[in-house]
Amino acid sequence: MNNESKVYSIWKRPMLQHVGIQRCLMCFRWFDLCCLMLDDPAHAICLEVFTQATPLALDHVQQAQSRTPPDYSLRWSGLAVTVGEVLEHGLPNINRTDWHQSVTGLSQRHMIQSAAKALAGIYKQKLPSWME
């Protein structure tokens, strides 16, 4: 197999991507959620599922916005400071990497695992029947 074939075969495999999102979904009500995306070009399957939405205090979102420099080059797609960092800085016993546990009683890992199980179930239904 030459190098060109190796690259082609890599891109024909299913790929999974995880993206964290903070959005204002209702008037001045912000939420944190993750999108899991699965792309399987060999079977022309492209799927997206989301974790449950975790409510964010407007104050925390505004702090993250204010701590992001106006000239931040990636501001169009996000902020330089995460909500987890704002919470860790302002509240005792909050960890920036799993603040969801303190806010909702569920870890972010648990939320992502639940979404991944749903994604796997949907993906299995979309696969050709001979693959089962």
PDB file of C-alpha atoms in Angstrom:
ATOM      1  CA  MET A   1       0.000   0.000   0.000  1.00  0.00           C
ATOM      2  CA  ASN A   2       1.502   3.361  -0.991  1.00  0.00           C
ATOM      3  CA  ASN A   3       1.279   6.518   1.119  1.00  0.00           C
ATOM      4  CA  GLU A   4      -1.601   7.911  -0.910  1.00  0.00           C
ATOM      5  CA  SER A   5      -3.681   4.765  -0.267  1.00  0.00           C
ATOM      6  CA  LYS A   6      -2.946   4.917   3.465  1.00  0.00           C
ATOM      7  CA  VAL A   7      -4.244   8.489   3.696  1.00  0.00           C
ATOM      8  CA  TYR A   8      -7.356   7.552   1.719  1.00  0.00           C
ATOM      9  CA  SER A   9      -8.102   4.592   3.982  1.00  0.00           C
ATOM     10  CA  ILE A  10      -7.790   6.765   7.100  1.00  0.00           C
ATOM     11  CA  TRP A  11     -10.421   9.186   5.800  1.00  0.00           C
ATOM     12  CA  LYS A  12     -12.815   6.349   4.992  1.00  0.00           C
ATOM     13  CA  ARG A  13     -13.038   5.333   8.659  1.00  0.00           C
ATOM     14  CA  PRO A  14     -15.712   6.681  10.989  1.00  0.00           C
ATOM     15  CA  MET A  15     -14.580   9.739  12.945  1.00  0.00           C
ATOM     16  CA  LEU A  16     -16.019  11.046  16.198  1.00  0.00           C
ATOM     17  CA  GLN A  17     -15.708  14.667  17.302  1.00  0.00           C
ATOM     18  CA  HIS A  18     -16.644  16.333  20.592  1.00  0.00           C
ATOM     19  CA  VAL A  19     -17.336  20.079  20.735  1.00  0.00           C
ATOM     20  CA  GLY A  20     -18.270  22.091  23.827  1.00  0.00           C
ATOM     21  CA  ILE A  21     -20.801  24.864  23.239  1.00  0.00           C
ATOM     22  CA  GLN A  22     -22.146  27.714  25.338  1.00  0.00           C
ATOM     23  CA  ARG A  23     -25.141  29.411  23.782  1.00  0.00           C
ATOM     24  CA  CYS A  24     -27.898  31.823  24.624  1.00  0.00           C
ATOM     25  CA  LEU A  25     -30.866  29.612  23.742  1.00  0.00           C
ATOM     26  CA  MET A  26     -33.551  31.798  25.236  1.00  0.00           C
ATOM     27  CA  CYS A  27     -33.690  35.480  26.017  1.00  0.00           C
ATOM     28  CA  PHE A  28     -30.687  36.074  28.320  1.00  0.00           C
ATOM     29  CA  ARG A  29     -30.616  32.381  29.360  1.00  0.00           C
ATOM     30  CA  TRP A  30     -27.309  30.684  28.632  1.00  0.00           C
ATOM     31  CA  PHE A  31     -26.600  26.968  28.514  1.00  0.00           C
ATOM     32  CA  ASP A  32     -23.558  24.727  28.230  1.00  0.00           C
ATOM     33  CA  LEU A  33     -23.816  21.583  26.138  1.00  0.00           C
ATOM     34  CA  CYS A  34     -21.615  19.301  24.085  1.00  0.00           C
ATOM     35  CA  CYS A  35     -22.175  18.110  20.568  1.00  0.00           C
ATOM     36  CA  LEU A  36     -20.943  14.663  19.574  1.00  0.00           C
ATOM     37  CA  MET A  37     -20.585  14.286  15.816  1.00  0.00           C
ATOM     38  CA  LEU A  38     -20.002  11.026  14.010  1.00  0.00           C
ATOM     39  CA  ASP A  39     -18.998  11.010  10.351  1.00  0.00           C
ATOM     40  CA  ASP A  40     -18.777   7.707   8.487  1.00  0.00           C
ATOM     41  CA  PRO A  41     -17.985   8.581   4.856  1.00  0.00           C
ATOM     42  CA  ALA A  42     -17.834   4.918   3.779  1.00  0.00           C
ATOM     43  CA  HIS A  43     -21.546   4.516   4.598  1.00  0.00           C
ATOM     44  CA  ALA A  44     -22.599   8.145   3.950  1.00  0.00           C
ATOM     45  CA  ILE A  45     -23.659   8.544   7.590  1.00  0.00           C
ATOM     46  CA  CYS A  46     -23.298  11.850   9.424  1.00  0.00           C
ATOM     47  CA  LEU A  47     -24.917  12.159  12.856  1.00  0.00           C
ATOM     48  CA  GLU A  48     -25.017  14.684  15.682  1.00  0.00           C
ATOM     49  CA  VAL A  49     -26.329  14.361  19.221  1.00  0.00           C
ATOM     50  CA  PHE A  50     -26.157  16.744  22.156  1.00  0.00           C
ATOM     51  CA  THR A  51     -25.696  16.283  25.870  1.00  0.00           C
ATOM     52  CA  GLN A  52     -28.274  17.706  28.210  1.00  0.00           C
ATOM     53  CA  ALA A  53     -28.092  21.484  28.446  1.00  0.00           C
ATOM     54  CA  THR A  54     -26.629  22.800  31.691  1.00  0.00           C
ATOM     55  CA  PRO A  55     -27.924  26.258  32.684  1.00  0.00           C
ATOM     56  CA  LEU A  56     -25.293  28.958  33.140  1.00  0.00           C
ATOM     57  CA  ALA A  57     -25.631  32.070  35.262  1.00  0.00           C
ATOM     58  CA  LEU A  58     -25.553  35.190  33.102  1.00  0.00           C
ATOM     59  CA  ASP A  59     -22.967  36.662  35.464  1.00  0.00           C
ATOM     60  CA  HIS A  60     -20.557  33.781  34.781  1.00  0.00           C
ATOM     61  CA  VAL A  61     -20.950  34.146  31.015  1.00  0.00           C
ATOM     62  CA  GLN A  62     -20.375  37.903  31.274  1.00  0.00           C
ATOM     63  CA  GLN A  63     -17.224  37.331  33.357  1.00  0.00           C
ATOM     64  CA  ALA A  64     -15.850  34.952  30.712  1.00  0.00           C
ATOM     65  CA  GLN A  65     -16.684  37.521  28.022  1.00  0.00           C
ATOM     66  CA  SER A  66     -15.060  40.385  29.927  1.00  0.00           C
ATOM     67  CA  ARG A  67     -11.907  38.353  30.621  1.00  0.00           C
ATOM     68  CA  THR A  68     -11.485  37.665  26.889  1.00  0.00           C
ATOM     69  CA  PRO A  69      -9.436  40.364  25.138  1.00  0.00           C
ATOM     70  CA  PRO A  70     -11.338  42.300  22.441  1.00  0.00           C
ATOM     71  CA  ASP A  71      -8.664  41.369  19.906  1.00  0.00           C
ATOM     72  CA  TYR A  72      -8.815  37.625  20.707  1.00  0.00           C
ATOM     73  CA  SER A  73      -8.425  36.040  17.269  1.00  0.00           C
ATOM     74  CA  LEU A  74     -10.834  33.173  17.942  1.00  0.00           C
ATOM     75  CA  ARG A  75     -13.579  35.284  19.525  1.00  0.00           C
ATOM     76  CA  TRP A  76     -15.891  34.467  16.606  1.00  0.00           C
ATOM     77  CA  SER A  77     -15.912  30.844  17.775  1.00  0.00           C
ATOM     78  CA  GLY A  78     -15.491  31.156  21.531  1.00  0.00           C
ATOM     79  CA  LEU A  79     -13.877  32.884  24.458  1.00  0.00           C
ATOM     80  CA  ALA A  80     -10.353  32.746  25.856  1.00  0.00           C
ATOM     81  CA  VAL A  81     -11.710  31.908  29.316  1.00  0.00           C
ATOM     82  CA  THR A  82     -14.004  28.965  29.994  1.00  0.00           C
ATOM     83  CA  VAL A  83     -17.007  29.061  32.278  1.00  0.00           C
ATOM     84  CA  GLY A  84     -15.235  26.383  34.313  1.00  0.00           C
ATOM     85  CA  GLU A  85     -12.324  28.757  34.883  1.00  0.00           C
ATOM     86  CA  VAL A  86     -14.710  31.530  35.974  1.00  0.00           C
ATOM     87  CA  LEU A  87     -16.432  29.181  38.427  1.00  0.00           C
ATOM     88  CA  GLU A  88     -13.135  27.818  39.771  1.00  0.00           C
ATOM     89  CA  HIS A  89     -11.860  31.355  40.346  1.00  0.00           C
ATOM     90  CA  GLY A  90     -15.031  32.643  42.001  1.00  0.00           C
ATOM     91  CA  LEU A  91     -16.396  29.726  43.985  1.00  0.00           C
ATOM     92  CA  PRO A  92     -14.682  27.501  46.547  1.00  0.00           C
ATOM     93  CA  ASN A  93     -14.369  23.757  45.901  1.00  0.00           C
ATOM     94  CA  ILE A  94     -15.253  24.012  42.190  1.00  0.00           C
ATOM     95  CA  ASN A  95     -12.949  22.346  39.686  1.00  0.00           C
ATOM     96  CA  ARG A  96     -12.738  23.902  36.216  1.00  0.00           C
ATOM     97  CA  THR A  97     -12.651  20.503  34.534  1.00  0.00           C
ATOM     98  CA  ASP A  98     -15.820  19.141  36.097  1.00  0.00           C
ATOM     99  CA  TRP A  99     -17.877  22.003  37.376  1.00  0.00           C
ATOM    100  CA  HIS A 100     -20.968  20.256  35.981  1.00  0.00           C
ATOM    101  CA  GLN A 101     -20.925  17.900  38.981  1.00  0.00           C
ATOM    102  CA  SER A 102     -21.264  20.854  41.368  1.00  0.00           C
ATOM    103  CA  VAL A 103     -23.950  22.581  39.312  1.00  0.00           C
ATOM    104  CA  THR A 104     -26.149  19.628  38.271  1.00  0.00           C
ATOM    105  CA  GLY A 105     -25.100  16.631  40.359  1.00  0.00           C
ATOM    106  CA  LEU A 106     -23.948  14.862  37.176  1.00  0.00           C
ATOM    107  CA  SER A 107     -20.390  14.821  35.886  1.00  0.00           C
ATOM    108  CA  GLN A 108     -19.678  16.016  32.374  1.00  0.00           C
ATOM    109  CA  ARG A 109     -18.262  12.554  31.708  1.00  0.00           C
ATOM    110  CA  HIS A 110     -21.622  10.995  32.602  1.00  0.00           C
ATOM    111  CA  MET A 111     -23.452  13.424  30.308  1.00  0.00           C
ATOM    112  CA  ILE A 112     -21.101  12.682  27.414  1.00  0.00           C
ATOM    113  CA  GLN A 113     -21.338   8.922  27.984  1.00  0.00           C
ATOM    114  CA  SER A 114     -25.139   9.105  27.852  1.00  0.00           C
ATOM    115  CA  ALA A 115     -25.032  11.072  24.599  1.00  0.00           C
ATOM    116  CA  ALA A 116     -22.450   8.636  23.185  1.00  0.00           C
ATOM    117  CA  LYS A 117     -24.737   5.672  23.957  1.00  0.00           C
ATOM    118  CA  ALA A 118     -27.579   7.404  22.137  1.00  0.00           C
ATOM    119  CA  LEU A 119     -25.281   8.170  19.210  1.00  0.00           C
ATOM    120  CA  ALA A 120     -24.131   4.534  19.062  1.00  0.00           C
ATOM    121  CA  GLY A 121     -27.738   3.340  19.014  1.00  0.00           C
ATOM    122  CA  ILE A 122     -28.673   5.706  16.197  1.00  0.00           C
ATOM    123  CA  TYR A 123     -25.523   4.768  14.266  1.00  0.00           C
ATOM    124  CA  LYS A 124     -26.281   1.058  14.598  1.00  0.00           C
ATOM    125  CA  GLN A 125     -29.762   1.623  13.131  1.00  0.00           C
ATOM    126  CA  LYS A 126     -28.288   3.532  10.162  1.00  0.00           C
ATOM    127  CA  LEU A 127     -25.680   0.888   9.277  1.00  0.00           C
ATOM    128  CA  PRO A 128     -26.507  -1.588   6.520  1.00  0.00           C
ATOM    129  CA  SER A 129     -28.231  -4.683   7.941  1.00  0.00           C
ATOM    130  CA  TRP A 130     -25.453  -7.023   6.775  1.00  0.00           C
ATOM    131  CA  MET A 131     -23.054  -5.354   9.227  1.00  0.00           C
ATOM    132  CA  GLU A 132     -25.010  -6.347  12.351  1.00  0.00           C
TER     133      GLU A 132
END
